[in-house]
Short mmCIF file of C-alpha atoms in Angstrom, two decimals:
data_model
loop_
_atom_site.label_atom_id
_atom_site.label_comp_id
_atom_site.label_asym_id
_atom_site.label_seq_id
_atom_site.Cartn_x
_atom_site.Cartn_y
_atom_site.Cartn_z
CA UNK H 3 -22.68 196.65 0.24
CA UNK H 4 -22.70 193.30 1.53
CA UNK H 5 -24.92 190.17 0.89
CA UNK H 6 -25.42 186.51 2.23
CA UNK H 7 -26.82 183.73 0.04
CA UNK H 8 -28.66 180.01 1.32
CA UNK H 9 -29.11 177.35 -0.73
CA UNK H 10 -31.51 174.54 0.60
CA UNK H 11 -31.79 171.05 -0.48
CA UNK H 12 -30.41 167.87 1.11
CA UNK H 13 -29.34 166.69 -2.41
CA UNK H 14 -26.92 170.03 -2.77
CA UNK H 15 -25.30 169.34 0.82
CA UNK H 16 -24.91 165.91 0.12
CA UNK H 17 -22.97 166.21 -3.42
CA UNK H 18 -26.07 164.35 -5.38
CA UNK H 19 -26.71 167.72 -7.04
CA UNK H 20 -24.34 170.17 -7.53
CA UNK H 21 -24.95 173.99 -6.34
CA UNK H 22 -25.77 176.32 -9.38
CA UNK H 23 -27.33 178.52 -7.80
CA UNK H 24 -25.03 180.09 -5.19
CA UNK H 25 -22.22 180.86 -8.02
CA UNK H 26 -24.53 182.02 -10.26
CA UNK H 27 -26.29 184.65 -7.63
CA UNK H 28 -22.85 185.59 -6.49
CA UNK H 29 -22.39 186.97 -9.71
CA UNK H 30 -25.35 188.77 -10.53
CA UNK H 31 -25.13 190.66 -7.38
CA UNK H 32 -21.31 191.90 -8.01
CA UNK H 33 -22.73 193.11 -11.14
CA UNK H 34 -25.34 195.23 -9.36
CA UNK H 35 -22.12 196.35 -7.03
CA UNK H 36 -23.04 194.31 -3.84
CA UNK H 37 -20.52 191.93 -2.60
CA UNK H 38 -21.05 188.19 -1.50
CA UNK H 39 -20.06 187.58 2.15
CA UNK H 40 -21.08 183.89 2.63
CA UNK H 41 -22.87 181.31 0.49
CA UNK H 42 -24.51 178.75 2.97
CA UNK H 43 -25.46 175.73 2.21
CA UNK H 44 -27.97 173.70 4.55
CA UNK H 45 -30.52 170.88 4.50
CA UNK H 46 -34.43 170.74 4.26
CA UNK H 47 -34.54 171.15 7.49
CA UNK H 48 -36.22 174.10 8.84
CA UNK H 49 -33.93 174.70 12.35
CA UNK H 50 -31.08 174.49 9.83
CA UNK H 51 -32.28 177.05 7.67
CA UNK H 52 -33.39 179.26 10.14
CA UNK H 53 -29.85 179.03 11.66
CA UNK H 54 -28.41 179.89 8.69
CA UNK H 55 -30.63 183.15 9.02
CA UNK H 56 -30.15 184.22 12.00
CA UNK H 57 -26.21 183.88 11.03
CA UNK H 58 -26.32 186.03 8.12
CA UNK H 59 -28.46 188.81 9.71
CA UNK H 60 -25.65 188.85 12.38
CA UNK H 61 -22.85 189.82 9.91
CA UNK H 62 -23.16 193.79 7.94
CA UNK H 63 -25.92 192.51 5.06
CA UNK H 64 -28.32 194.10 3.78
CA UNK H 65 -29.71 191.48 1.35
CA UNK H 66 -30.13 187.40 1.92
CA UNK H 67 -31.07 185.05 -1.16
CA UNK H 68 -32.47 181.80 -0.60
CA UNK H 69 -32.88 178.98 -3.16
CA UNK H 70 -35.16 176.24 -2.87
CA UNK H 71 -37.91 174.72 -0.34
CA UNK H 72 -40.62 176.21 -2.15
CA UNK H 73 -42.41 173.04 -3.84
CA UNK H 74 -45.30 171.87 -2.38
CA UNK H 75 -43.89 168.76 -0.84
CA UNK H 76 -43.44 168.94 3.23
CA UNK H 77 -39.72 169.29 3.47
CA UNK H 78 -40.41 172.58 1.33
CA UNK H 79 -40.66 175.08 4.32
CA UNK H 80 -38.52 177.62 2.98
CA UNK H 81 -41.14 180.49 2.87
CA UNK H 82 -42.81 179.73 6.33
CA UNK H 83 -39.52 179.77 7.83
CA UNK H 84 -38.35 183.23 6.15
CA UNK H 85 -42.09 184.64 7.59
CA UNK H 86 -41.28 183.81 11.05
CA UNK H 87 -37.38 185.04 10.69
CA UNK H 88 -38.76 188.17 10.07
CA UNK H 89 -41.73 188.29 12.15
CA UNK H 90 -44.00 188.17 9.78
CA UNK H 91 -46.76 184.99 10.04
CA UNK H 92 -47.69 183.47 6.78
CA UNK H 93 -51.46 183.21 5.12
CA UNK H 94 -52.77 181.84 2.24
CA UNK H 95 -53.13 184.04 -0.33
CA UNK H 96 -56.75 183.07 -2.33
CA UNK H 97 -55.99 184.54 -5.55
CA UNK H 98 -52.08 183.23 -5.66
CA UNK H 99 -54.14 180.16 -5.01
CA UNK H 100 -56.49 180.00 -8.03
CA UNK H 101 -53.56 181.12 -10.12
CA UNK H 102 -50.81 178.45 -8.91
CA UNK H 103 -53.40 175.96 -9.53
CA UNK H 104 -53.95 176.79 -12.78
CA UNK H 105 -50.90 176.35 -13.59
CA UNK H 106 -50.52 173.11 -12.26
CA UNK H 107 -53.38 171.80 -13.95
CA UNK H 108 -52.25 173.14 -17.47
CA UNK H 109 -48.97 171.20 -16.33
CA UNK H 110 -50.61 168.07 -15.76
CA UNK H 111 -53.24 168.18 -18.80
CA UNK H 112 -49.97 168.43 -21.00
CA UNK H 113 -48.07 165.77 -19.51
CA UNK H 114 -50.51 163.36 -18.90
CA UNK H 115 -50.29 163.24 -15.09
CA UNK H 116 -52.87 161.90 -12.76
CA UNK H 117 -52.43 162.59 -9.39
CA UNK H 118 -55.47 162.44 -5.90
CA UNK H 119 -57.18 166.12 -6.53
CA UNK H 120 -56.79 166.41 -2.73
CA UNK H 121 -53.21 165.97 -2.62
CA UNK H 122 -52.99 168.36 -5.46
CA UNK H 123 -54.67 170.70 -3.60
CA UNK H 124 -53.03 170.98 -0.37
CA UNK H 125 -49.98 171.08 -2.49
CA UNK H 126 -51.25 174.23 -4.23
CA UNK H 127 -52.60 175.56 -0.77
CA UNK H 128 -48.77 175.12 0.55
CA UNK H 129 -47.46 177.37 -2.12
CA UNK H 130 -49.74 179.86 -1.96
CA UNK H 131 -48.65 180.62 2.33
CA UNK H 132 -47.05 184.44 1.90
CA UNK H 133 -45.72 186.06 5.10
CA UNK H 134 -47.65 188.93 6.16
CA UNK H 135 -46.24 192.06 3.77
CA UNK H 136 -44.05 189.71 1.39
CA UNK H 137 -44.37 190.74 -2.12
CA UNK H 138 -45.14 187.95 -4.20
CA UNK H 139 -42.87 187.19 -7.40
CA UNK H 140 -44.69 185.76 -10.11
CA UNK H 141 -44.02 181.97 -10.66
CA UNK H 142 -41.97 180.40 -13.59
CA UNK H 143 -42.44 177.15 -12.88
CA UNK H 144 -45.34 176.57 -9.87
CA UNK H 145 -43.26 178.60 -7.43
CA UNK H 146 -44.10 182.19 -6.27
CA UNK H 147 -40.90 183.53 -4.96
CA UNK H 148 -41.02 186.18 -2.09
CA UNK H 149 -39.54 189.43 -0.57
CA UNK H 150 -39.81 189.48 2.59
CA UNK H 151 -38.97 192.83 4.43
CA UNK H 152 -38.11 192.58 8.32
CA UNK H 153 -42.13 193.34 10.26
CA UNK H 154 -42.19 197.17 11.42
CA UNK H 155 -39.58 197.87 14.12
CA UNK H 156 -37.38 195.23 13.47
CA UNK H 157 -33.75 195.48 11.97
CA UNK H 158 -32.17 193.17 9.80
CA UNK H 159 -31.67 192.51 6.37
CA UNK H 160 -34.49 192.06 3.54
CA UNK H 161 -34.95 188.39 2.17
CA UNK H 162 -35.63 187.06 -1.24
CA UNK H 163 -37.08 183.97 -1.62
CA UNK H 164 -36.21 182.43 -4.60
CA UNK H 165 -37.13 178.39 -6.25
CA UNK H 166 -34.66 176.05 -6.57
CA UNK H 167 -34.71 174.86 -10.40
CA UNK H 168 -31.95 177.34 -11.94
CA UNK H 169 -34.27 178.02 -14.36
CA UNK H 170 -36.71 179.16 -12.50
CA UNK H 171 -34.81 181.30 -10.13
CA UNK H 172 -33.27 182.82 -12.81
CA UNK H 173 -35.98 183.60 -15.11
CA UNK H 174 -37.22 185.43 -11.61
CA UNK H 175 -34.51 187.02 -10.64
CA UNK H 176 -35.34 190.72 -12.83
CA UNK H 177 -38.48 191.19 -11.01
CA UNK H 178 -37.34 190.16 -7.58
CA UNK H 179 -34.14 193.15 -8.00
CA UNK H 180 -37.31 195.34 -9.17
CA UNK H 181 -38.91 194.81 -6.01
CA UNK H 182 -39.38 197.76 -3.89
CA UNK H 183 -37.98 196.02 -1.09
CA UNK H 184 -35.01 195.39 -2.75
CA UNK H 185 -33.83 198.61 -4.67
CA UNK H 186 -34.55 200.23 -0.94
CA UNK H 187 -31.81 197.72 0.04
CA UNK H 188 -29.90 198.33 -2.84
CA UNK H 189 -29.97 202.52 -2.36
CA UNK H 190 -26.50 203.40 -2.09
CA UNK H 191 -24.56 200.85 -3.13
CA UNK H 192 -21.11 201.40 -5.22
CA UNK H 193 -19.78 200.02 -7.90
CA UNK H 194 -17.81 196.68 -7.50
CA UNK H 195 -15.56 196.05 -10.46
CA UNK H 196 -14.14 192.80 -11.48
CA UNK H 197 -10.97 191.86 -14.03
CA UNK H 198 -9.76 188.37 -14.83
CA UNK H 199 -6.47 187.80 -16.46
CA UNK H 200 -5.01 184.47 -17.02
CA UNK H 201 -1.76 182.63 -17.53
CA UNK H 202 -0.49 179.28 -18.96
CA UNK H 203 2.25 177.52 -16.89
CA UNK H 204 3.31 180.16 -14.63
CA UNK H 205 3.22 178.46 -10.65
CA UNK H 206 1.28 180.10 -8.10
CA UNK H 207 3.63 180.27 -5.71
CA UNK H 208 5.78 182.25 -8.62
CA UNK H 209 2.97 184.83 -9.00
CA UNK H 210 2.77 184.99 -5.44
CA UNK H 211 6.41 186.02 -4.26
CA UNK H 212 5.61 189.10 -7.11
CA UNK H 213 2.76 189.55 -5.59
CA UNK H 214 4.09 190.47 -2.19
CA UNK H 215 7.44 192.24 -3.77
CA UNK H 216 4.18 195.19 -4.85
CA UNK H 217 2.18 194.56 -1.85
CA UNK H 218 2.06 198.51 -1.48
CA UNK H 219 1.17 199.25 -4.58
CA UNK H 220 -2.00 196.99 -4.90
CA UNK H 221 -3.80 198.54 -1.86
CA UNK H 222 -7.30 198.56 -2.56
CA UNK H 223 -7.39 195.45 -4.34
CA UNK H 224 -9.30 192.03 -3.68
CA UNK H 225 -7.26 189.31 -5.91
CA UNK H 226 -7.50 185.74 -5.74
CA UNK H 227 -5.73 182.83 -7.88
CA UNK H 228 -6.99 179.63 -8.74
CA UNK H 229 -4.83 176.67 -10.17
CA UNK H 230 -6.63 174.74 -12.78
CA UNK H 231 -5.38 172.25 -15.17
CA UNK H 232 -2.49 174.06 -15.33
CA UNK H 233 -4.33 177.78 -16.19
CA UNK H 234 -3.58 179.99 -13.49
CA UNK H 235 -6.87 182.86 -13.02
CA UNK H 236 -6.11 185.48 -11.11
CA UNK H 237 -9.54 187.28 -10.73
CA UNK H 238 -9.14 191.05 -8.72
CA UNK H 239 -12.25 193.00 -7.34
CA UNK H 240 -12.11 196.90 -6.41
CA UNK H 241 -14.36 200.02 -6.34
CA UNK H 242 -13.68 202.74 -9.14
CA UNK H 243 -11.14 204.35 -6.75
CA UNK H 244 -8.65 201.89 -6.84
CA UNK H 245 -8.53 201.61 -10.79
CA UNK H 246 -4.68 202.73 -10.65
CA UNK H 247 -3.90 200.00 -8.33
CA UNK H 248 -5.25 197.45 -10.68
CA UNK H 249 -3.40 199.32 -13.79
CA UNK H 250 -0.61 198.67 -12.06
CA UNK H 251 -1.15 194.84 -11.18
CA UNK H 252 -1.57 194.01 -14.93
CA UNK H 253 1.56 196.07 -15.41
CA UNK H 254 3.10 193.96 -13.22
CA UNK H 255 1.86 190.55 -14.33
CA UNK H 256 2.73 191.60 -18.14
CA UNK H 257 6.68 192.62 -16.75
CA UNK H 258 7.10 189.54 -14.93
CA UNK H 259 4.77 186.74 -16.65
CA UNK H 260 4.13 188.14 -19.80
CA UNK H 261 5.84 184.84 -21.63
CA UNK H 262 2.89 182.82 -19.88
CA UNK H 263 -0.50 185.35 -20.31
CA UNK H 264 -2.63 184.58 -23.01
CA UNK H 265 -5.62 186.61 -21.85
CA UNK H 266 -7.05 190.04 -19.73
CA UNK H 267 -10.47 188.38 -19.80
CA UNK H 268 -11.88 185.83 -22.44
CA UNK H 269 -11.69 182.33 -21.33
CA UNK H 270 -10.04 179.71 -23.29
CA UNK H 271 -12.91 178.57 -24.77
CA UNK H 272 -13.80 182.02 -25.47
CA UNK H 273 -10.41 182.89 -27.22
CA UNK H 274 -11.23 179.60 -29.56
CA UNK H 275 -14.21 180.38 -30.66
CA UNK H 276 -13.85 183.75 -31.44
CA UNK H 277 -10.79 182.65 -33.23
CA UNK H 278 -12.32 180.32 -35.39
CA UNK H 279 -15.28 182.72 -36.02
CA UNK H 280 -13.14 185.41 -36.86
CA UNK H 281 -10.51 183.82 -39.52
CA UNK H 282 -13.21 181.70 -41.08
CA UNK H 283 -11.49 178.62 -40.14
CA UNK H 284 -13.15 175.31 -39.62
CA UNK H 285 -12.03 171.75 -37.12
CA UNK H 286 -12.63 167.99 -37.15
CA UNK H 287 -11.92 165.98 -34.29
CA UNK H 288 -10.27 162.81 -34.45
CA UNK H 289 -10.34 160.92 -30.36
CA UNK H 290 -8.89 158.16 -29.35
CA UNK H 291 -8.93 158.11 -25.00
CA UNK H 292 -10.70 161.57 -24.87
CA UNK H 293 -13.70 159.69 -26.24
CA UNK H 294 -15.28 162.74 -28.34
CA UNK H 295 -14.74 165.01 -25.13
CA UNK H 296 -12.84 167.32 -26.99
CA UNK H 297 -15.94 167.55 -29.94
CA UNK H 298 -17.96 168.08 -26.40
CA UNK H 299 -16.59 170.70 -25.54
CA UNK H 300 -16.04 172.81 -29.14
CA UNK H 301 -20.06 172.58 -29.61
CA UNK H 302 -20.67 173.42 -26.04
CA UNK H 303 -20.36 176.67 -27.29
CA UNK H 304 -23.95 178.72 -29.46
CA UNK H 305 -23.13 179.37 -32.89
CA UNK H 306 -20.58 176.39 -32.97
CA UNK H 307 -22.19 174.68 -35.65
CA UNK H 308 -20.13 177.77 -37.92
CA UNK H 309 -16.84 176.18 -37.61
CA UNK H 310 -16.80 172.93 -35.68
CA UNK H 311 -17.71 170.05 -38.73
CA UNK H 312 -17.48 167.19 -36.72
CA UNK H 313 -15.63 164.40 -35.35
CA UNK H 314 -14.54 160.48 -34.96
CA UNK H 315 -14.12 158.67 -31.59
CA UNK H 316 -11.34 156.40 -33.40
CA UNK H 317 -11.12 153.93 -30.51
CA UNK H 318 -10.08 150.75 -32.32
CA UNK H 319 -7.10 150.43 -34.61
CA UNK H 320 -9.37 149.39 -36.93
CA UNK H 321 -11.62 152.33 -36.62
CA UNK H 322 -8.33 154.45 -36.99
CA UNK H 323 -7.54 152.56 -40.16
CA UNK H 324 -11.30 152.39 -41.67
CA UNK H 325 -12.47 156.23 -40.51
CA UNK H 326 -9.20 157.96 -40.57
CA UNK H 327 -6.91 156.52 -42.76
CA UNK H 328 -4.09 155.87 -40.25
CA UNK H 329 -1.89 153.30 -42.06
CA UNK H 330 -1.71 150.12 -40.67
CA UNK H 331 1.98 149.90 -40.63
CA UNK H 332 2.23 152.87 -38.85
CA UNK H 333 -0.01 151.55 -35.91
CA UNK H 334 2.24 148.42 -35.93
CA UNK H 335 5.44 149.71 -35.97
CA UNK H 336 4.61 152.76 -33.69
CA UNK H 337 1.59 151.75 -31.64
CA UNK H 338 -1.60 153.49 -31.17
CA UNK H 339 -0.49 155.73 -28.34
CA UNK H 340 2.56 157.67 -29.84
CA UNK H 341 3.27 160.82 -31.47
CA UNK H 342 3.19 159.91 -35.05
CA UNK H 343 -0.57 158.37 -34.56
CA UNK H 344 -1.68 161.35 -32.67
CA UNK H 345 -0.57 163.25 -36.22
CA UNK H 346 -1.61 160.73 -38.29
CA UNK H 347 -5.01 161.28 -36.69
CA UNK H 348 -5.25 164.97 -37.07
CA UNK H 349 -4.18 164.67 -40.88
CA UNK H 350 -6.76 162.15 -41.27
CA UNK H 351 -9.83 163.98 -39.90
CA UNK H 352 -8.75 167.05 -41.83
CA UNK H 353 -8.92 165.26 -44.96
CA UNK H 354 -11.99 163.05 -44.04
CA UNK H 355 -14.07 166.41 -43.42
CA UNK H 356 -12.19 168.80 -45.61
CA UNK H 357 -11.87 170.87 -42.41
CA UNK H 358 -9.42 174.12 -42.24
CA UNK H 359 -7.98 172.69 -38.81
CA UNK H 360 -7.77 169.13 -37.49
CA UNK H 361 -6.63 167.44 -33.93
CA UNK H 362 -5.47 163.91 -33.23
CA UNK H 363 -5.30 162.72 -29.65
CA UNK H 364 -4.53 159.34 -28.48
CA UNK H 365 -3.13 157.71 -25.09
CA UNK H 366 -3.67 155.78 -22.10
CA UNK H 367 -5.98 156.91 -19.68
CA UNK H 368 -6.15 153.78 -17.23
CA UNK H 369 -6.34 152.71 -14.68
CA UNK H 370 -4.92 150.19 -16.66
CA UNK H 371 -3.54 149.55 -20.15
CA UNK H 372 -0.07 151.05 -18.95
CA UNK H 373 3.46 149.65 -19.71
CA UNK H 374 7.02 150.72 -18.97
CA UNK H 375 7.28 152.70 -21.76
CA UNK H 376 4.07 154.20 -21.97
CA UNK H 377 2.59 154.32 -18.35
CA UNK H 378 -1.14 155.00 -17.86
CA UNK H 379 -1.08 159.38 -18.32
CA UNK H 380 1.16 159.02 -21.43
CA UNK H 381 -1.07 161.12 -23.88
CA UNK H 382 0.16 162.40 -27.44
CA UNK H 383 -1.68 165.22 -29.38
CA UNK H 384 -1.35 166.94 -32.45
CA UNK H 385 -3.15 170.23 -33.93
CA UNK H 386 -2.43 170.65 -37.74
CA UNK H 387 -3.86 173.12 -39.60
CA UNK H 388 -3.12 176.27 -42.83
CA UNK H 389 -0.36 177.90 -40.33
CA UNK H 390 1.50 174.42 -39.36
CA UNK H 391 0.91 172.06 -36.67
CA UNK H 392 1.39 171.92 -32.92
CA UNK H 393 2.23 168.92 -31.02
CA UNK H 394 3.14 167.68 -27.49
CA UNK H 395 3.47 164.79 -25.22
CA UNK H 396 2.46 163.99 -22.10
CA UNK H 397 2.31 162.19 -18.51
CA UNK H 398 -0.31 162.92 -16.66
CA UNK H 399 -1.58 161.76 -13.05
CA UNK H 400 -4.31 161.27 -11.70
CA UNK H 401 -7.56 159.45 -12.09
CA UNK H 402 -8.66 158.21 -15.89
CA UNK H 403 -11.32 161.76 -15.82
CA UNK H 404 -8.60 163.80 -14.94
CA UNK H 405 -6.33 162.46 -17.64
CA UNK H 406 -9.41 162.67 -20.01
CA UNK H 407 -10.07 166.10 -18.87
CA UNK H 408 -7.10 167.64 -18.97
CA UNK H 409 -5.90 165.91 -22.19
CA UNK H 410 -8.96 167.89 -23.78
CA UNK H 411 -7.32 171.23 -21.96
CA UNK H 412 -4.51 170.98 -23.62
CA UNK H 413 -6.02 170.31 -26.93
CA UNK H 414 -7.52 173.39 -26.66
CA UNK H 415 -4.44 175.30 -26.14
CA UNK H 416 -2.49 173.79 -29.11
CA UNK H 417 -5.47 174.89 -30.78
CA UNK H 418 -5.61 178.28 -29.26
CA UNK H 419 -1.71 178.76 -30.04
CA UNK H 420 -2.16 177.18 -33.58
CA UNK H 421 -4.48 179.93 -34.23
CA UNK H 422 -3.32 183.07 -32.30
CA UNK H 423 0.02 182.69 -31.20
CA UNK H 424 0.84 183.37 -27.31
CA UNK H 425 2.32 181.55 -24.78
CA UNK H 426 3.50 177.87 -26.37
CA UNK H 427 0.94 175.08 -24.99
#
C-alpha cells in the first residue's frame, strides 16, 4: 500500500524552514505498513497545491497527507482546496466555530495579545470552513485538521489534512489514523519491515560491487546507502516474505565488511549513550574549534544528565592553561593545535570534573588560521578514559561547519570504540 505526502509553505520550498514534517510522516506510515511514493513540496499557492493533488491521485495511492495552510491567514487555503479536489464544497461549521474561538481567546488572555475583534473573527470563521463530509480532527494548537473522503461516485485517494507546526501535526496524527476514513484506506495493507545496519569507513562503491556479486540472492529487497561523515547506512525495506533475503544480506555485509560494522540498528549516538548508561561511566568535554558542539550533542540525548558532567570551550591558551591545566610549555613548544594538546585537554577535563571518561579536541577550522604545517582541517583529538585512550589526527575539507561537524563525529567514535570496541575510529 502506497501513499503520497504535500507539504505547503513558501518558507519550506524556499530553504528558510526546513521540512520536518515529510520525514517524519514517511515514517509513521512505514510503521503502519504503507509505503511513501512521493513527498511534494509546494508553495502557498493554491493552483500549486492542487497540482500537487491531482499528481498524487494519478499514481496507485490510497492515502495523501498534507501539512500546513490551515492558519487563518489568506495564503492558508489548504482545506478549501482539498474540498474542491474531492468534490466536496466547504461550510462553516458553527460549533467548530465557537470552539476554535475559544481557544484563541484563552491564547490571547495568556499572552497578552490584543488584536481588532473583527480580524480575529474572520480568522476563526476561516478555520472553521470543513468540506462537505470531512471529519473534523480536534485542534492542538487553533487548527482542526481534516479527512476528507473523495464525494460519492468519485475515485481517488482519501486526504488528511494535517497543520503545519510539527507539534501540532503530530500530537494529531493518532486520531486522524483512527479516522474511519482512514483505517477503510488502510484495510488490507501488509506489513513493511525496515533494518538499518551501519559501517565505519567502508566506500560505497566497495559495498556496492558486493552488492551486485548477490544480486540474486537479495530479490525482494528495497536497500539504499547513504554516505555521511564517513558512516555508511545501508537501510533495506521488505514484506515478511522476503525475511531470508535480508538474512542473507547481513550475512553478506558481516563476510565482507565485518572489520568496518559497528551496528544492525542503534545509531551512534544511540550506541554512546547506552554505553555510558550501561557501565556507569561518566564524560567531560574539553573544546577547543568544536566550540562545545561535542557537549551539544552528548546532552541532546533524555536522561543525559546520568553520565555527561559537563564541559569547557577552552578557546584561548589561556583558558587551556587557567580551566584545564594544559602546561604552558607544552602549548609553546607544541602549539595549541597538535596531538599532545588534544591529550593534554582530555586529561585535564577528566581531572577538573572527576569524570570516568574525558575528550580533548583542538584544530583549525578556518577559513583561515592555516599554515604549511597545519593547514585549515588539521584537527587532533583524544578520548582517555579507565580502559586507555584513543587518539587520531586529521585533515579535513570543507567549509569551517563541516570541519566542526565532523570533528564532533569522530569524537564520538573514539568514544564509541573507547567504550565498546569495534571497528577502530
Amino acid at each position: 500500500m502506497r501513499a503520497g505526502v504535500v507539504v505547503t509553505g513558501t518558507e519550506v520550498l524556499t530553504g528558510r524552514v526546513a521540512d520536518r514534517n515529510g520525514p517524519w510522516l514517511a515514517e509513521r506510515l512505514r510503521e503502519l505498513g504503507v509505503d511513501v511514493g512521493h513527498v511534494v513540496v509546494v508553495g502557498d499557492r493554491p493552483d500549486d497545491v492542487r497540482r500537487a493533488l491531482e499528481f498524487l491521485g494519478s499514481t496507485d495511492v490510497a492515502l495523501v497527507l498534507t501539512s500546513g495552510g490551515l492558519g487563518p491567514t489568506a495564503d492558508d487555503l489548504t482545506a478549501q482546496v482539498v474540498g474542491d479536489f474531492q468534490g466536496r464544497p466547504s461550510a462553516v461549521d458553527a460549533e467548530l466555530e465557537q470552539r476554535i474561538g475559544a481557544i484563541v481567546e484563552r491564547l490571547m488572555a495568556r499572552r497578552g495579545w490584543r488584536a481588532d475583534p473583527e480580524a480575529t473573527a474572520a480568522g476563526v470563521r476561516k478555520q472553521a470552513l470543513v468540506p462537505a463530509g470531512a471529519t473534523v480532527l480536534d485542534p492542538v494548537g487553533t487548527a482542526p485538521g481534516l479527512v476528507v473522503p473523495p464525494a460519492e461516485g468519485r475515485g481517488g485517494p482519501v486526504v488528511v489534512v494535517l497543520p503545519g507546526p510539527p507539534a501540532e501535526l503530530q500530537g494529531m496524527w493518532d486520531a486522524a489514523v483512527a479516522a474511519e476514513p482512514v483505517q477503510r484506506a488502510l484495510a488490507g495493507r501488509t506489513e513493511l519491515r525496515q533494518q538499518t545496519v551501519r559501517l565505519w569507513g567502508t566506500l560505497e562503491s566497495q559495498l556496492a560491487a558486493t552488492l551486485r556479486e548477490h544480486d540474486a540472492e537479495l530479490a525482494g529487497l528495497e536497500i539504499t546507502t547513504c554516505l555521511r561523515d564517513g558512516e555508511l547506512e545501508i537501510v533495506t525495506r521488505y514484506a515478511p516474505d522476503a525475511q531470508a533475503a535480508y538474512d542473507r544480506l547481513t550475512a553478506v555485509v558481516d563476510e565482507d565488511f565485518g572489520s568496518t560494522l559497528f551496528s544492525h540498528g542503534p545509531t551512534l549516538d544511540e550506541l554512546v549513550a547506552a554505553a555510558f548508561a550501561d557501565r556507569g561511566l561518566t564524560v567531560a568535554t574539553a573544546e577547543s574549534c568544536t566550540g562545545g558542539l561535542l557537549a551539544a550533542r552528548l546532552t541532546e540525548r533524555p536522561g543525559s544528565s546520568g553520565w555527561v558532567l559537563g564541559g569547557v570551550t577552552a578557546y584561548a591558551n589561556s583558558a587551556k592553561e587557567q580551566l584545564l591545566d594544559v602546561p604552558a610549555e607544552l602549548l609553546a613548544e607544541h602549539g595549541a593545535v597538535s596531538p599532545e594538546v588534544a591529550a593534554a585537554l582530555a586529561e585535564g577535563v577528566r581531572a577538573r570534573f572527576g569524570a570516568d571518561v574525558g575528550v580533548g579536541i583542538t584544530g583549525i577550522a578556518g577559513p583561515g588560521g592555516g599554515t604549511a604545517d597545519k593547514p585549515v582541517g588539521t584537527v587532533h583529538l583524544c578520548a582517555v578514559g579507565p580502559d586507555g585512550r584513543q587518539e587520531k589526527s586529521l585533515r579535513l575539507p570543507g567549509s569551517r561547519s563541516a570541519v566542526r561537524g565532523r570533528s564532533v563525529v569522530m569524537a564520538m567514535h573514539l568514544l564509541r570504540v573507547l567504550l565498546l570496541g569495534g571497528p577502530p575510529a
